JSON list of C-alpha atoms in Angstrom, two decimals:
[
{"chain": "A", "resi": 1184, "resn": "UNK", "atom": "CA", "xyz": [-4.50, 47.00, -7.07]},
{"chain": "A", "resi": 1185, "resn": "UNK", "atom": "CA", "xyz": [-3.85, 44.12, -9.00]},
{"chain": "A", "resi": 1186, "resn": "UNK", "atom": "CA", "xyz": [-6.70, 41.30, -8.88]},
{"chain": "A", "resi": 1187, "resn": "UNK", "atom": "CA", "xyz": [-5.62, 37.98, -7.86]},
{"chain": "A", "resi": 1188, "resn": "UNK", "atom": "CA", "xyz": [-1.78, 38.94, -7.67]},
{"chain": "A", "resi": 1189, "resn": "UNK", "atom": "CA", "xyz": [-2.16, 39.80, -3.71]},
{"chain": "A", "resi": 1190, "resn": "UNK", "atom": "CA", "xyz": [-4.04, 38.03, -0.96]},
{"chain": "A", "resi": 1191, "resn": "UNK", "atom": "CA", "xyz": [-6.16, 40.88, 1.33]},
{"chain": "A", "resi": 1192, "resn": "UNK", "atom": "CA", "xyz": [-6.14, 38.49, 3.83]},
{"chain": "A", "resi": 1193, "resn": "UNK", "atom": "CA", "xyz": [-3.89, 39.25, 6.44]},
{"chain": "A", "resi": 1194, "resn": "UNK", "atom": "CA", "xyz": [-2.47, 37.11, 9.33]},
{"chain": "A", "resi": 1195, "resn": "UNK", "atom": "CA", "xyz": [-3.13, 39.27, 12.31]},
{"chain": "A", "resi": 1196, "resn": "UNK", "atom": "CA", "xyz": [-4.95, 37.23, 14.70]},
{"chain": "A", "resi": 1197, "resn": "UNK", "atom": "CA", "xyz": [-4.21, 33.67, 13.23]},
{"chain": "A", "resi": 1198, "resn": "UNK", "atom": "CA", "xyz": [-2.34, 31.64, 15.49]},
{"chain": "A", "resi": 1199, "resn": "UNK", "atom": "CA", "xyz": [-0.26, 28.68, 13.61]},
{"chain": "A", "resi": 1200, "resn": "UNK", "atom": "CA", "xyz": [-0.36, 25.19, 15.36]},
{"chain": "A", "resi": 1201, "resn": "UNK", "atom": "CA", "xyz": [2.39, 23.81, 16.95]},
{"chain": "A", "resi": 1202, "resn": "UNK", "atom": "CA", "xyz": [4.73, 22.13, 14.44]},
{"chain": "A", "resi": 1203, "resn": "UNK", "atom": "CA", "xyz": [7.61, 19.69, 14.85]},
{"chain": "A", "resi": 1204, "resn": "UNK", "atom": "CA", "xyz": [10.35, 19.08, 12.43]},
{"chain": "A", "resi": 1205, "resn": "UNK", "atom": "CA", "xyz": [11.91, 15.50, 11.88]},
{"chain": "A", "resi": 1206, "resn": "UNK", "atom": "CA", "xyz": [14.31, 14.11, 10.12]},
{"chain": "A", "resi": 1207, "resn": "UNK", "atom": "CA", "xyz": [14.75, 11.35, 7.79]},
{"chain": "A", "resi": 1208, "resn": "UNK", "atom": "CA", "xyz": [18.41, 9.33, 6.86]},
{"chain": "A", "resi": 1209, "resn": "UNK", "atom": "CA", "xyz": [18.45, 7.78, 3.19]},
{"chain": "A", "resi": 1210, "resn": "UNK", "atom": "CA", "xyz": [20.28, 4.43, 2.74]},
{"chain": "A", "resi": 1211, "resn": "UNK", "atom": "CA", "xyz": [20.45, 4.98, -0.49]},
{"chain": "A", "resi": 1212, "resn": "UNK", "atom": "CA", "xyz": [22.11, 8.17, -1.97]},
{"chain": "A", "resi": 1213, "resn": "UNK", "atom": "CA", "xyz": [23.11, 9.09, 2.42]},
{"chain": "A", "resi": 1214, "resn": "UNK", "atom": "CA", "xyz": [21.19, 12.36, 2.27]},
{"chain": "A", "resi": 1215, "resn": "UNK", "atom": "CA", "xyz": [18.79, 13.60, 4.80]},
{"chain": "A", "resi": 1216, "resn": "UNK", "atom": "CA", "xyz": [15.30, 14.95, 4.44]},
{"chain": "A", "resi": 1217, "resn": "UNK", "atom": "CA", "xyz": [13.57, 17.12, 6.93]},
{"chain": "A", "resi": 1218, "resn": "UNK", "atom": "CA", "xyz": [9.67, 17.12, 7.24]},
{"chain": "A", "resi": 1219, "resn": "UNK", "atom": "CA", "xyz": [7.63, 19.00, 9.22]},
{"chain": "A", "resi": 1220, "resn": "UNK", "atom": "CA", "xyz": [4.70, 18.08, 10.76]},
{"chain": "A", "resi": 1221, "resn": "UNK", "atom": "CA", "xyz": [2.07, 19.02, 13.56]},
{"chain": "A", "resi": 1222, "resn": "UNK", "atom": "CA", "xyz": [3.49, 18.56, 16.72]},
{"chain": "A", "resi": 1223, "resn": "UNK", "atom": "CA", "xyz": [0.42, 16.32, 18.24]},
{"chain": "A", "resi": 1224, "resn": "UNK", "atom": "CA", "xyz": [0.90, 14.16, 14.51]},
{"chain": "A", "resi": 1225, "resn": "UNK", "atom": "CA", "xyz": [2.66, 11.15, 14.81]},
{"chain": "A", "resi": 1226, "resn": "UNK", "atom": "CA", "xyz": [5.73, 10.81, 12.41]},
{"chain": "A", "resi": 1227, "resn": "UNK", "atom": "CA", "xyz": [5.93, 7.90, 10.50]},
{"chain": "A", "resi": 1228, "resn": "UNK", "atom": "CA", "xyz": [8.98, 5.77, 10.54]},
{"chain": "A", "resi": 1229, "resn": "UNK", "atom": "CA", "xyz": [9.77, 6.22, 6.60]},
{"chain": "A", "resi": 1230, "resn": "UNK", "atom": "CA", "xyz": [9.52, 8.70, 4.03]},
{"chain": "A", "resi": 1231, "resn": "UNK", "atom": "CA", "xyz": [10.74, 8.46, 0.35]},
{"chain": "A", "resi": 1232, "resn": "UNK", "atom": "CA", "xyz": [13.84, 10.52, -0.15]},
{"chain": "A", "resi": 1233, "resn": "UNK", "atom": "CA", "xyz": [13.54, 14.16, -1.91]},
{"chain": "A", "resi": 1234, "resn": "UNK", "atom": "CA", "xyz": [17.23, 13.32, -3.78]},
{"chain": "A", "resi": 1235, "resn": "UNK", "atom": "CA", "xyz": [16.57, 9.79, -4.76]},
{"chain": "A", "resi": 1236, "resn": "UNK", "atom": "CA", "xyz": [13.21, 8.57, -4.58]},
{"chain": "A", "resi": 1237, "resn": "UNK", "atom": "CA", "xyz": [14.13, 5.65, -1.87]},
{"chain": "A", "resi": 1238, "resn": "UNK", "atom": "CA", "xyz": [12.88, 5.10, 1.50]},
{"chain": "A", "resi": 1239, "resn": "UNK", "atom": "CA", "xyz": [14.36, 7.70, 3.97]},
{"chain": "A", "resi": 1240, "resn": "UNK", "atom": "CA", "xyz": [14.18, 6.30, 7.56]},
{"chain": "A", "resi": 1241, "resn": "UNK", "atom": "CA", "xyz": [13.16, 8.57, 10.62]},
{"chain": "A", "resi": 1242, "resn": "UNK", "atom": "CA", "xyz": [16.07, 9.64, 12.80]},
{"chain": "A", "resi": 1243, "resn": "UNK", "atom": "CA", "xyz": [15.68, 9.91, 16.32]},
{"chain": "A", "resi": 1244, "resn": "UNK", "atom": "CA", "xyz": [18.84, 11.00, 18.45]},
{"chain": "A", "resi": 1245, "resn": "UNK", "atom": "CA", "xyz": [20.84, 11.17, 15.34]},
{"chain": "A", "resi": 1246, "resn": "UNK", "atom": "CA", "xyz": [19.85, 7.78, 15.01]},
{"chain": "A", "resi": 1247, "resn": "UNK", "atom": "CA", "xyz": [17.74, 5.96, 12.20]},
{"chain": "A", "resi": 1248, "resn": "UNK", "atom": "CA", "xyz": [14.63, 4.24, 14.16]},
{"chain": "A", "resi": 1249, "resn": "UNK", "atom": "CA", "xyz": [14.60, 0.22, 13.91]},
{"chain": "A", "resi": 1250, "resn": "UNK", "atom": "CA", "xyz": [11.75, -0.33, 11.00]},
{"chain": "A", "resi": 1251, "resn": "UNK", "atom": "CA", "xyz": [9.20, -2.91, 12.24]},
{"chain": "A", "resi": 1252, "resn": "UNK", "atom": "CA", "xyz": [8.40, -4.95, 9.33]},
{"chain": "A", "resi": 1253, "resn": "UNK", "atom": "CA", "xyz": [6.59, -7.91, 10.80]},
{"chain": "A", "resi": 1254, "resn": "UNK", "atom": "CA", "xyz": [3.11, -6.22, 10.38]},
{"chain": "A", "resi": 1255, "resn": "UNK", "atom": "CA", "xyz": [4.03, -6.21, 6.42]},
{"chain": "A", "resi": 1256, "resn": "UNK", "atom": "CA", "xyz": [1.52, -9.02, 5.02]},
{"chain": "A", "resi": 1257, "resn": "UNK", "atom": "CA", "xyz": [2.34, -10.45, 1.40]},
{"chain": "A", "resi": 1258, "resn": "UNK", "atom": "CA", "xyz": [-0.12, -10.26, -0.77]},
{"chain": "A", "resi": 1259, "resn": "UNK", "atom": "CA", "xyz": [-2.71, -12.70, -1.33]},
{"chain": "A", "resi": 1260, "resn": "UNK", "atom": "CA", "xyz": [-3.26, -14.71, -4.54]},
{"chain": "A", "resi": 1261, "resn": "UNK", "atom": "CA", "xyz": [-6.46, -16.05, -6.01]},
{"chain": "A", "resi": 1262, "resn": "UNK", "atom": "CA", "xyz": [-5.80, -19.54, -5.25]},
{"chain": "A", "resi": 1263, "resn": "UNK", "atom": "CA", "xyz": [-5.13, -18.70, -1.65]},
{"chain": "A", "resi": 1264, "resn": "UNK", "atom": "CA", "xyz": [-8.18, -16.88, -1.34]},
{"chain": "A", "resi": 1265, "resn": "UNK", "atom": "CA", "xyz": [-10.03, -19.84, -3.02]},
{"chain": "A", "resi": 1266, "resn": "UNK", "atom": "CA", "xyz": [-8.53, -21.82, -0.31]},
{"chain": "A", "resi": 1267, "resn": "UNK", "atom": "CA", "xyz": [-9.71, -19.86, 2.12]},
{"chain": "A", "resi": 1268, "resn": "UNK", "atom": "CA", "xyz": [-13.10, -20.74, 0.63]},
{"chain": "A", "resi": 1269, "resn": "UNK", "atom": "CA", "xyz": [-13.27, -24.93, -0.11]},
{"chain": "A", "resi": 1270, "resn": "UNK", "atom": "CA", "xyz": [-10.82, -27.40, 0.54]},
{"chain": "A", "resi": 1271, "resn": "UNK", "atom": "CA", "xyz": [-8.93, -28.98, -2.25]},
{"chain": "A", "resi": 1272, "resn": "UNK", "atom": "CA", "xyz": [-11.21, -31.98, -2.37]},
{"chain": "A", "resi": 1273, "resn": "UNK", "atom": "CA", "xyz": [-14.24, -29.78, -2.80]},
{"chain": "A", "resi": 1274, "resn": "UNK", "atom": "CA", "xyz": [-12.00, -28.33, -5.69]},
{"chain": "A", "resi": 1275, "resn": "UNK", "atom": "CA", "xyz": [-11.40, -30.97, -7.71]},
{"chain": "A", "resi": 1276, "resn": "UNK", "atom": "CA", "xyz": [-15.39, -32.26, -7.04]},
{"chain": "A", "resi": 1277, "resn": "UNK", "atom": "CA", "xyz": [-16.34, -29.13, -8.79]},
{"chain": "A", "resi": 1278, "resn": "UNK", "atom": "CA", "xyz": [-13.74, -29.53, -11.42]},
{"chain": "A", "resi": 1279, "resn": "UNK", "atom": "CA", "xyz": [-14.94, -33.01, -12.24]},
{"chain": "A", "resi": 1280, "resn": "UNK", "atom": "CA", "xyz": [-18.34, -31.82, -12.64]},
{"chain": "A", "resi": 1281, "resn": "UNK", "atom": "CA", "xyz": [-18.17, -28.86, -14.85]},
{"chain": "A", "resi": 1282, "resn": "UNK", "atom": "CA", "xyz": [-15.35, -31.28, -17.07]},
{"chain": "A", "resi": 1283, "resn": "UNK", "atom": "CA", "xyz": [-18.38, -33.63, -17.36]},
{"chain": "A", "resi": 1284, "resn": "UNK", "atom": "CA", "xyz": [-20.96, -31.29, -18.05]},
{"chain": "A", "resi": 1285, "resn": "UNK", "atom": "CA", "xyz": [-18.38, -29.44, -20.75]},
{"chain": "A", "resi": 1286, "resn": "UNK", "atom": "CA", "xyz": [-18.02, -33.40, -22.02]},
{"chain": "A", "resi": 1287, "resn": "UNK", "atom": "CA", "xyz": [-21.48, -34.16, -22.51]},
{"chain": "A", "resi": 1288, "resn": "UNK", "atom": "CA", "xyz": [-22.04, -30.37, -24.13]},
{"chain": "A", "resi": 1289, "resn": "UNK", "atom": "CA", "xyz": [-19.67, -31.25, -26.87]},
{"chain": "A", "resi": 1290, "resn": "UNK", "atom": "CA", "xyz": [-20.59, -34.17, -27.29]},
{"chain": "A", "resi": 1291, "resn": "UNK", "atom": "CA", "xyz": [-24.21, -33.29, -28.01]},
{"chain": "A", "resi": 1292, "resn": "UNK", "atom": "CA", "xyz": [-22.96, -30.70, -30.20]},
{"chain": "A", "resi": 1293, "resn": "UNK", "atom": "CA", "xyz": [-21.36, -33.40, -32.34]},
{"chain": "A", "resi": 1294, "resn": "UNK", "atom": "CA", "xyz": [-24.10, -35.41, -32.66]},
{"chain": "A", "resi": 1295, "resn": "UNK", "atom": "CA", "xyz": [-26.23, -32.45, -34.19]}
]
């Protein structure tokens, strides 16, 4: 026998879960891809295409499945997390003070 060349499992007695296969239309290069999943999974309304490397949308019917894209947030910056935080007039407060402080620093270090 050879080691590690052949499994000594066998599958007598296994039983497979259900599985469902779907199918997915590219835009891009007009290919299809076909996933398969477990039947009880829910399939998600894109995949990226096998072919091409774009997004693939889910067909049902023979036709692709309208993409909802309203839950799609844009990304936060820093400043509108800051926002989030203090107002704009509590901004420039703090802005004022660490400008004075960074004033009187230097000019302390000029005088020494």
């Amino acid at each position: 026998m050879r080691l590690g060349a052949q499994s000594l499992q066998t599958e007598e007695g296994v039983s497979f879960s259900p599985r469902a296969t779907h199918t997915y239309a590219c835009s891009n290069c007009g290919r299809e891809t076909t996933m398969v999943f477990a039947a009880e999974a829910e399939a998600p309304e894109t995949w990226e295409c096998r072919y091409c490397g774009h997004e693939a949308t889910l067909l049902v019917d023979d036709k692709p499945v309208e993409v909802d894209r309203a839950e799609a947030k844009a990304p936060r910056s820093h400043w509108d997390m800051l926002l989030e935080r203090r107002t704009e007039a509590e901004l420039e407060e703090l802005l004022q003070e660490r400008l004075n402080y960074l004033r009187s620093r230097r000019g302390q270090e000029q005088n020494a």
